[in-house]
Tab-separated table of C-alpha atoms in Angstrom:
chain	number	residue	atom	x	y	z
A	1	MET	CA	-88.646	-89.412	-34.060
A	2	PRO	CA	-87.486	-87.755	-30.890
A	3	VAL	CA	-89.901	-86.659	-28.315
A	4	PRO	CA	-90.373	-82.916	-28.288
A	5	ASP	CA	-89.407	-80.797	-25.297
A	6	LEU	CA	-87.257	-83.556	-23.854
A	7	PRO	CA	-83.678	-82.780	-22.840
A	8	HIS	CA	-80.973	-84.186	-25.010
A	9	PRO	CA	-78.645	-86.608	-23.385
A	10	ALA	CA	-75.158	-85.464	-22.633
A	11	LEU	CA	-72.515	-86.498	-25.052
A	12	PRO	CA	-70.131	-89.027	-23.637
A	13	PHE	CA	-66.961	-87.257	-24.791
A	14	SER	CA	-67.838	-83.539	-24.392
A	15	ALA	CA	-65.001	-81.287	-23.142
A	16	PRO	CA	-65.528	-79.376	-19.886
A	17	THR	CA	-66.091	-75.660	-20.007
A	18	PRO	CA	-62.688	-73.918	-19.620
A	19	THR	CA	-62.248	-71.742	-16.553
A	20	PRO	CA	-60.302	-68.567	-17.219
A	21	ALA	CA	-57.075	-68.382	-15.250
A	22	THR	CA	-56.662	-65.598	-12.777
A	23	PRO	CA	-53.658	-63.480	-13.808
A	24	SER	CA	-51.003	-62.900	-11.173
A	25	TYR	CA	-49.186	-59.563	-11.018
A	26	ALA	CA	-45.695	-59.056	-9.714
A	27	THR	CA	-45.384	-56.396	-7.039
A	28	GLY	CA	-41.786	-55.565	-8.003
A	29	TYR	CA	-42.974	-52.528	-9.887
A	30	GLY	CA	-43.832	-50.807	-6.636
A	31	ASN	CA	-47.550	-50.624	-7.452
A	32	SER	CA	-49.837	-53.278	-5.889
A	33	ILE	CA	-53.082	-51.576	-6.952
A	34	GLN	CA	-52.639	-51.024	-10.673
A	35	PRO	CA	-51.445	-53.877	-12.872
A	36	PRO	CA	-48.148	-53.484	-14.673
A	37	PRO	CA	-48.238	-51.974	-18.156
A	38	VAL	CA	-48.750	-54.270	-21.065
A	39	TYR	CA	-46.551	-53.559	-24.047
A	40	ASN	CA	-47.782	-53.925	-27.599
A	41	ASN	CA	-50.951	-55.828	-26.594
A	42	PRO	CA	-53.930	-54.912	-28.769
A	43	LEU	CA	-56.479	-56.241	-26.225
A	44	PRO	CA	-56.927	-55.394	-22.566
A	45	PRO	CA	-56.090	-58.135	-20.051
A	46	PRO	CA	-59.047	-60.240	-18.735
A	47	VAL	CA	-60.550	-59.458	-15.382
A	48	PRO	CA	-60.937	-62.489	-13.024
A	49	GLY	CA	-64.503	-63.771	-12.527
A	50	SER	CA	-66.007	-61.753	-15.322
A	51	LYS	CA	-66.296	-62.119	-19.029
A	52	ARG	CA	-66.433	-58.355	-19.505
A	53	PRO	CA	-64.325	-55.808	-17.670
A	54	PRO	CA	-66.294	-53.714	-15.172
A	55	ALA	CA	-66.951	-50.148	-16.121
A	56	SER	CA	-65.426	-48.898	-12.891
A	57	ALA	CA	-62.151	-50.730	-13.367
A	58	PRO	CA	-59.307	-48.429	-14.417
A	59	PRO	CA	-58.014	-49.112	-17.895
A	60	PRO	CA	-54.574	-50.700	-18.120
A	61	VAL	CA	-51.627	-48.622	-19.175
A	62	TYR	CA	-50.472	-49.206	-22.738
A	63	TYR	CA	-47.170	-48.054	-24.147
A	64	ASN	CA	-46.673	-48.044	-27.847
A	65	PRO	CA	-44.702	-44.875	-28.726
A	66	ALA	CA	-44.214	-43.612	-32.250
A	67	PRO	CA	-40.779	-44.095	-33.806
A	68	PRO	CA	-38.368	-41.216	-33.167
A	69	PHE	CA	-38.158	-38.493	-35.806
A	70	VAL	CA	-34.810	-38.273	-37.561
A	71	PRO	CA	-34.370	-35.065	-39.594
A	72	HIS	CA	-33.065	-35.654	-43.073
A	73	THR	CA	-32.918	-33.973	-46.416
A	74	PRO	CA	-34.379	-35.837	-49.417
A	75	ILE	CA	-31.818	-36.914	-51.930
A	76	HIS	CA	-33.471	-34.988	-54.747
A	77	LEU	CA	-32.812	-31.754	-52.765
A	78	THR	CA	-29.125	-32.466	-52.163
A	79	SER	CA	-28.168	-34.043	-55.488
A	80	GLY	CA	-30.246	-31.804	-57.703
A	81	GLY	CA	-32.234	-34.759	-59.175
A	82	PRO	CA	-35.964	-34.862	-59.978
A	83	PRO	CA	-38.443	-35.140	-57.079
A	84	PRO	CA	-39.945	-38.612	-56.321
A	85	PRO	CA	-43.387	-39.503	-57.810
A	86	PRO	CA	-46.432	-38.751	-55.633
A	87	THR	CA	-47.792	-41.577	-53.471
A	88	THR	CA	-51.295	-42.870	-54.429
A	89	SER	CA	-51.703	-45.415	-51.649
A	90	ALA	CA	-54.866	-45.197	-49.588
A	91	ALA	CA	-52.956	-45.950	-46.432
A	92	VAL	CA	-52.407	-43.190	-43.918
A	93	SER	CA	-49.267	-41.390	-44.946
A	94	SER	CA	-46.754	-40.157	-42.427
A	95	PRO	CA	-46.469	-36.379	-42.012
A	96	VAL	CA	-44.014	-34.715	-44.349
A	97	HIS	CA	-41.401	-32.779	-42.442
A	98	ALA	CA	-39.611	-29.813	-43.961
A	99	PRO	CA	-35.863	-30.338	-44.503
A	100	VAL	CA	-33.677	-28.994	-41.785
A	101	GLN	CA	-31.769	-26.044	-43.164
A	102	ALA	CA	-28.142	-25.549	-42.190
A	103	PRO	CA	-27.606	-22.563	-39.890
A	104	ALA	CA	-26.638	-19.449	-41.797
A	105	PRO	CA	-23.081	-18.235	-41.148
A	106	PRO	CA	-22.885	-15.147	-38.972
A	107	THR	CA	-22.800	-12.008	-41.031
A	108	SER	CA	-19.692	-9.959	-40.433
A	109	THR	CA	-20.326	-6.248	-40.360
A	110	THR	CA	-17.494	-3.868	-41.070
A	111	ASN	CA	-17.234	-1.158	-38.475
A	112	SER	CA	-15.993	2.008	-40.079
A	113	ARG	CA	-15.424	3.728	-36.757
A	114	LYS	CA	-11.831	3.710	-35.577
A	115	ARG	CA	-10.757	3.311	-32.015
A	116	LYS	CA	-9.104	6.243	-30.323
A	117	SER	CA	-5.931	4.198	-29.873
A	118	ASP	CA	-5.757	3.544	-33.650
A	119	VAL	CA	-6.304	7.203	-34.457
A	120	SER	CA	-3.667	8.347	-31.994
A	121	LEU	CA	-1.261	5.711	-33.309
A	122	ASN	CA	-1.696	6.939	-36.879
A	123	ASP	CA	-1.227	10.552	-35.812
A	124	ASN	CA	1.930	9.602	-33.936
A	125	LYS	CA	3.342	7.852	-37.018
A	126	GLU	CA	2.679	10.949	-39.113
A	127	ASP	CA	4.564	13.078	-36.593
A	128	LEU	CA	7.523	10.681	-36.494
A	129	PHE	CA	7.760	10.152	-40.258
A	130	PRO	CA	6.369	13.278	-41.975
A	131	SER	CA	6.480	13.555	-45.730
A	132	ASP	CA	7.276	17.276	-45.960
A	133	VAL	CA	10.863	17.210	-44.675
A	134	PRO	CA	14.028	18.174	-46.552
A	135	GLU	CA	15.748	15.225	-48.180
A	136	ILE	CA	19.285	14.385	-47.042
A	137	ASP	CA	21.458	12.277	-49.305
A	138	SER	CA	23.084	9.190	-47.835
A	139	GLU	CA	26.465	10.539	-48.987
A	140	ASP	CA	26.033	13.777	-47.046
A	141	GLU	CA	29.218	14.519	-45.082
A	142	ARG	CA	27.212	15.719	-42.092
A	143	LEU	CA	26.045	12.169	-41.420
A	144	GLU	CA	29.620	11.110	-40.680
A	145	SER	CA	30.123	13.744	-37.986
A	146	LEU	CA	29.904	12.052	-34.598
A	147	GLY	CA	30.009	15.240	-32.553
A	148	SER	CA	29.432	14.227	-28.952
A	149	ASP	CA	27.913	10.846	-29.828
A	150	THR	CA	29.535	7.697	-28.438
A	151	CYS	CA	28.481	4.073	-28.493
A	152	ASN	CA	26.760	4.508	-25.147
A	153	SER	CA	24.898	7.610	-26.319
A	154	ILE	CA	23.692	5.785	-29.447
A	155	ARG	CA	22.515	2.886	-27.292
A	156	ARG	CA	20.689	5.377	-25.090
A	157	LYS	CA	19.015	6.965	-28.132
A	158	ILE	CA	17.913	3.547	-29.373
A	159	ARG	CA	16.402	2.650	-25.993
A	160	ASN	CA	14.592	5.993	-25.800
A	161	TRP	CA	13.314	5.569	-29.353
A	162	ILE	CA	11.936	2.089	-28.739
A	163	GLY	CA	10.820	2.806	-25.164
A	164	SER	CA	8.715	5.762	-26.289
A	165	GLY	CA	6.741	3.493	-28.607
A	166	ALA	CA	8.067	4.999	-31.834
A	167	GLN	CA	8.936	1.559	-33.212
A	168	LYS	CA	9.308	-2.002	-32.042
A	169	VAL	CA	12.722	-3.654	-31.973
A	170	GLY	CA	12.090	-5.615	-35.159
A	171	GLU	CA	10.778	-2.542	-36.976
A	172	PHE	CA	13.830	-0.508	-35.987
A	173	GLN	CA	16.178	-3.279	-37.141
A	174	LYS	CA	14.388	-3.360	-40.492
A	175	THR	CA	14.473	0.438	-40.800
A	176	ILE	CA	18.244	0.749	-40.368
A	177	GLY	CA	18.938	-2.539	-42.171
A	178	VAL	CA	20.670	-4.714	-39.560
A	179	SER	CA	20.126	-8.260	-38.346
A	180	SER	CA	18.908	-9.142	-34.876
A	181	ARG	CA	22.266	-10.766	-34.136
A	182	SER	CA	24.182	-7.587	-34.971
A	183	TYR	CA	21.684	-5.475	-33.034
A	184	ASN	CA	21.863	-7.623	-29.892
A	185	SER	CA	25.645	-7.778	-30.091
A	186	PHE	CA	25.866	-3.984	-30.037
A	187	MET	CA	23.150	-3.374	-27.432
A	188	ASN	CA	24.610	-5.878	-24.946
A	189	ARG	CA	27.911	-3.983	-24.678
A	190	THR	CA	28.645	-1.357	-22.034
A	191	GLY	CA	31.894	0.426	-22.901
A	192	THR	CA	31.936	4.032	-24.075
A	193	TRP	CA	33.374	3.048	-27.429
A	194	ASP	CA	32.645	-0.667	-27.248
A	195	GLY	CA	31.013	-1.534	-30.562
A	196	GLU	CA	32.118	1.389	-32.732
A	197	GLN	CA	33.080	-0.989	-35.541
A	198	THR	CA	29.727	-2.760	-35.601
A	199	ASP	CA	27.220	-2.274	-38.374
A	200	THR	CA	24.481	-1.327	-35.908
A	201	PHE	CA	26.456	1.592	-34.463
A	202	VAL	CA	27.185	3.104	-37.879
A	203	LYS	CA	23.655	2.750	-39.253
A	204	ALA	CA	21.927	3.820	-36.037
A	205	HIS	CA	24.150	6.913	-35.874
A	206	HIS	CA	23.217	7.809	-39.462
A	207	PHE	CA	19.528	7.244	-38.649
A	208	PHE	CA	19.467	9.619	-35.670
A	209	LYS	CA	21.817	12.151	-37.301
A	210	ARG	CA	19.567	12.380	-40.342
A	211	ARG	CA	16.534	12.949	-38.116
A	212	GLU	CA	18.378	15.726	-36.255
A	213	LEU	CA	19.288	17.452	-39.513
A	214	GLN	CA	15.703	17.135	-40.760
A	215	GLY	CA	14.323	18.500	-37.502
A	216	MET	CA	12.366	15.350	-36.656
A	217	PRO	CA	11.920	14.098	-33.075
A	218	LEU	CA	14.191	11.380	-31.700
A	219	GLU	CA	11.370	9.720	-29.761
A	220	ALA	CA	7.586	9.562	-29.786
A	221	ASN	CA	5.653	12.271	-28.020
A	222	LYS	CA	3.800	11.314	-24.873
A	223	PRO	CA	-0.003	11.476	-25.136
A	224	LYS	CA	-1.321	14.710	-23.710
A	225	LYS	CA	-4.357	15.093	-21.514
A	226	PRO	CA	-7.515	16.291	-23.270
A	227	LYS	CA	-8.141	20.000	-22.928
A	228	THR	CA	-11.127	21.281	-21.029
A	229	ALA	CA	-13.058	24.450	-21.797
A	230	VAL	CA	-11.239	26.301	-19.007
A	231	ASP	CA	-7.827	25.164	-20.284
A	232	SER	CA	-8.717	26.214	-23.834
A	233	LYS	CA	-9.599	29.742	-22.744
A	234	ALA	CA	-6.404	30.020	-20.689
A	235	ILE	CA	-4.268	28.861	-23.630
A	236	ASP	CA	-5.956	31.291	-26.007
A	237	LYS	CA	-5.243	34.105	-23.577
A	238	ILE	CA	-1.554	33.162	-23.337
A	239	LEU	CA	-1.189	33.013	-27.127
A	240	ASP	CA	-2.952	36.312	-27.753
A	241	VAL	CA	-0.478	39.203	-28.203
A	242	SER	CA	-2.705	41.274	-30.458
A	243	ASN	CA	-2.872	44.112	-27.916
A	244	VAL	CA	0.861	44.820	-28.402
A	245	ASP	CA	1.879	47.313	-31.072
A	246	PRO	CA	3.777	45.894	-34.069
A	247	LEU	CA	7.555	45.844	-33.683
A	248	PRO	CA	9.700	48.117	-35.885
A	249	GLY	CA	9.978	46.525	-39.343
A	250	GLU	CA	7.345	43.850	-38.633
A	251	ALA	CA	5.154	44.776	-41.596
A	252	GLN	CA	8.118	44.409	-43.958
A	253	GLY	CA	9.463	41.219	-42.322
A	254	ARG	CA	12.648	42.987	-41.174
A	255	VAL	CA	12.502	42.953	-37.382
A	256	ALA	CA	15.962	43.129	-35.789
A	257	VAL	CA	16.541	39.931	-33.772
A	258	TYR	CA	18.456	40.074	-30.488
A	259	ASP	CA	18.351	36.445	-29.367
A	260	THR	CA	20.486	33.462	-30.329
A	261	CYS	CA	19.011	30.237	-31.625
A	262	ASN	CA	19.819	28.462	-28.357
A	263	GLU	CA	17.844	31.043	-26.377
A	264	ILE	CA	14.815	30.650	-28.640
A	265	HIS	CA	15.116	26.856	-28.353
A	266	LYS	CA	14.847	27.113	-24.564
A	267	LYS	CA	11.863	29.467	-24.710
A	268	ILE	CA	9.955	27.268	-27.153
A	269	ARG	CA	10.533	24.092	-25.114
A	270	ALA	CA	9.366	25.794	-21.918
A	271	PHE	CA	6.322	27.229	-23.696
A	272	LEU	CA	5.235	23.930	-25.251
A	273	ALA	CA	5.602	22.214	-21.861
A	274	LYS	CA	2.672	24.206	-20.449
A	275	ASP	CA	-0.457	22.191	-19.634
A	276	GLY	CA	-2.847	22.145	-22.567
A	277	MET	CA	-0.409	23.789	-24.986
A	278	THR	CA	-0.225	22.198	-28.423
A	279	GLN	CA	2.254	22.679	-31.220
A	280	ALA	CA	-0.541	23.455	-33.683
A	281	ALA	CA	-1.894	26.301	-31.529
A	282	PHE	CA	1.615	27.689	-31.048
A	283	ILE	CA	2.265	27.674	-34.802
A	284	ARG	CA	-1.003	29.509	-35.450
A	285	ALA	CA	0.070	32.194	-32.992
A	286	LEU	CA	3.455	32.539	-34.731
A	287	ASN	CA	1.882	32.961	-38.159
A	288	LYS	CA	-0.206	35.902	-36.960
A	289	ASN	CA	3.002	37.948	-36.618
A	290	LEU	CA	4.312	37.260	-40.128
A	291	PRO	CA	3.607	39.297	-43.256
A	292	GLU	CA	1.515	37.869	-46.043
A	293	GLY	CA	3.340	35.179	-48.000
A	294	GLN	CA	5.333	33.851	-45.041
A	295	ARG	CA	4.218	31.110	-42.707
A	296	VAL	CA	5.615	28.573	-40.251
A	297	SER	CA	4.810	24.923	-40.921
A	298	PRO	CA	5.206	21.997	-38.508
A	299	ALA	CA	8.193	20.850	-40.568
A	300	ASN	CA	9.845	24.275	-40.162
A	301	LEU	CA	9.449	24.125	-36.402
A	302	ARG	CA	10.711	20.535	-36.180
A	303	TYR	CA	13.759	21.378	-38.276
A	304	PHE	CA	14.588	24.412	-36.174
A	305	MET	CA	14.174	22.541	-32.883
A	306	GLY	CA	16.520	19.835	-34.149
A	307	CYS	CA	19.327	22.317	-34.817
A	308	LYS	CA	22.075	23.016	-32.302
A	309	ASP	CA	24.545	25.774	-31.416
A	310	VAL	CA	23.910	29.503	-31.211
A	311	ARG	CA	23.517	29.850	-34.995
A	312	GLY	CA	21.786	26.531	-35.681
A	313	GLY	CA	18.621	27.309	-37.669
A	314	ASN	CA	19.170	31.085	-37.811
A	315	THR	CA	17.754	31.284	-41.359
A	316	ASN	CA	14.622	29.300	-40.490
A	317	VAL	CA	11.354	31.250	-40.496
A	318	ALA	CA	10.364	29.583	-37.209
A	319	PHE	CA	13.317	31.280	-35.472
A	320	TYR	CA	12.318	34.720	-36.756
A	321	ALA	CA	8.594	34.322	-35.953
A	322	ALA	CA	9.277	32.904	-32.487
A	323	TYR	CA	11.515	35.857	-31.602
A	324	ILE	CA	8.728	38.326	-32.512
A	325	PHE	CA	6.187	36.362	-30.461
A	326	PHE	CA	8.328	36.151	-27.311
A	327	GLU	CA	9.382	39.796	-27.625
A	328	LYS	CA	5.716	40.831	-27.727
A	329	ARG	CA	4.993	38.661	-24.694
A	330	ARG	CA	7.821	40.389	-22.808
A	331	ILE	CA	6.337	43.778	-23.657
A	332	GLN	CA	2.823	42.575	-22.785
A	333	GLU	CA	3.924	41.363	-19.346
A	334	GLY	CA	5.983	44.506	-18.721
A	335	LYS	CA	9.232	42.641	-18.082
A	336	PRO	CA	12.572	44.477	-18.500
A	337	LYS	CA	15.278	43.374	-20.907
A	338	THR	CA	17.692	40.778	-19.569
A	339	LYS	CA	21.401	41.402	-19.272
A	340	PHE	CA	22.094	39.026	-22.154
A	341	ARG	CA	19.558	40.883	-24.294
A	342	GLU	CA	21.384	44.168	-23.706
A	343	GLU	CA	24.702	42.499	-24.558
A	344	MET	CA	23.187	41.189	-27.804
A	345	GLU	CA	22.074	44.699	-28.790
A	346	LYS	CA	25.565	46.003	-28.125
A	347	ALA	CA	27.221	43.163	-30.064
A	348	TRP	CA	24.975	43.257	-33.150
A	349	GLY	CA	23.973	46.905	-33.347
A	350	SER	CA	20.883	48.134	-35.146
A	351	LYS	CA	20.791	45.345	-37.769
A	352	GLY	CA	20.423	42.602	-35.196
A	353	PHE	CA	21.337	38.928	-35.297
A	354	ASP	CA	22.369	37.383	-38.624
A	355	THR	CA	19.366	35.621	-40.188
A	356	GLU	CA	20.702	35.433	-43.763
A	357	HIS	CA	23.880	33.322	-43.645
A	358	GLY	CA	23.306	29.725	-42.589
A	359	GLY	CA	25.605	27.048	-41.251
A	360	ASN	CA	26.939	26.218	-44.716
A	361	GLN	CA	28.372	29.722	-45.147
A	362	GLN	CA	31.986	29.708	-46.390
A	363	TYR	CA	34.644	32.102	-45.081
A	364	THR	CA	38.003	33.139	-46.464
A	365	CYS	CA	40.787	33.486	-43.930
A	366	PHE	CA	44.564	33.775	-43.897
A	367	ALA	CA	46.959	30.942	-43.297
A	368	GLY	CA	47.009	29.964	-39.668
A	369	GLU	CA	43.563	31.426	-39.008
A	370	ARG	CA	40.238	29.733	-38.475
A	371	PRO	CA	36.709	31.108	-37.916
A	372	VAL	CA	35.137	30.743	-34.468
A	373	ILE	CA	31.673	31.590	-33.109
A	374	ASP	CA	31.296	33.444	-29.834
A	375	LYS	CA	28.348	33.177	-27.431
A	376	TYR	CA	26.492	35.938	-29.281
A	377	GLY	CA	26.700	34.095	-32.607
A	378	LYS	CA	29.241	36.452	-34.168
A	379	ILE	CA	31.979	35.048	-36.429
A	380	ASP	CA	35.543	35.970	-35.614
A	381	PHE	CA	38.918	34.793	-36.918
A	382	VAL	CA	41.506	33.462	-34.520
A	383	ASP	CA	45.210	32.987	-35.216
A	384	THR	CA	45.878	29.377	-34.302
A	385	ARG	CA	49.675	29.976	-34.253
A	386	ALA	CA	49.304	31.950	-31.035
A	387	PHE	CA	48.245	28.756	-29.208
A	388	ARG	CA	51.270	26.702	-30.255
């Protein structure tokens, strides 16, 4: 029986107590005070000479980041299948993230407001191609009359038409019905009559001749400056002839005219060229001098302004109304009659200029005679045998 309170003898083969190894830290991290971070280590590193880390020692840095979040849409939301069964595991479940919705396409709003350039372009097209113009058949003999037109003059009209912005080259080719090859072949020539046999010359001549007969412009109008309040008052004052007494026969629409169509053409062009003057305002002023039931329309004025010669457009209501307006302006300004006006009164007498027989009037004459028109617009018959 062993003796109590006596020390036990040491075992002959007992292992020595292990001495913890002092960890060595590399200084390549640029930090000689703090130890390098330990990755994925659940326990802190041992401190040399102590079984337990001192309370004052700074804790080591651990790095164990969460896995990156990758947005995805569950398959049951994309394929239309049933949702997956709920999870009953007691383990901590990862947070459920809402599916990332695709960005909504930008909503396109329709702007009903038109730009000023679009509005002016539409107005210009209506002026160039009005619907209320007299129809002219393609077999009309007047379309074949060249008059003073040559190949060079037709080329000049085409350039003015396109240069004014009325149409583009391709649009004009389509309008008259020619190919670009035929068009370029005609436009690249320079002789007075060089290209008279081409298709472009014939069709372009018919195009511009028809517009002249219909009283439509041969080029687009230039945009006018906007009127100010001062300009508007000045224009209204110029157009107002209400303080002049009615002319003899005005109430019945039988005023004697003592101007030729060419003279009225010149007066209208000069009047419309005034700053701030518009065709619409001028037409309103003309209609104030006409009896009830008669009126001047924009088509009437365009047709009259497209006519030529001293009797061109003499039956048009725009010619008659314009004469009354300019005669009242002469009286209002106190100007005397011109020499040509006095000659017209002497040539036409009390009835005045012919406003009943148009350019298609037929005359019967003897053999060897032909009708001619003098500078006053009167028809006379001349014996052509006297010039042989």
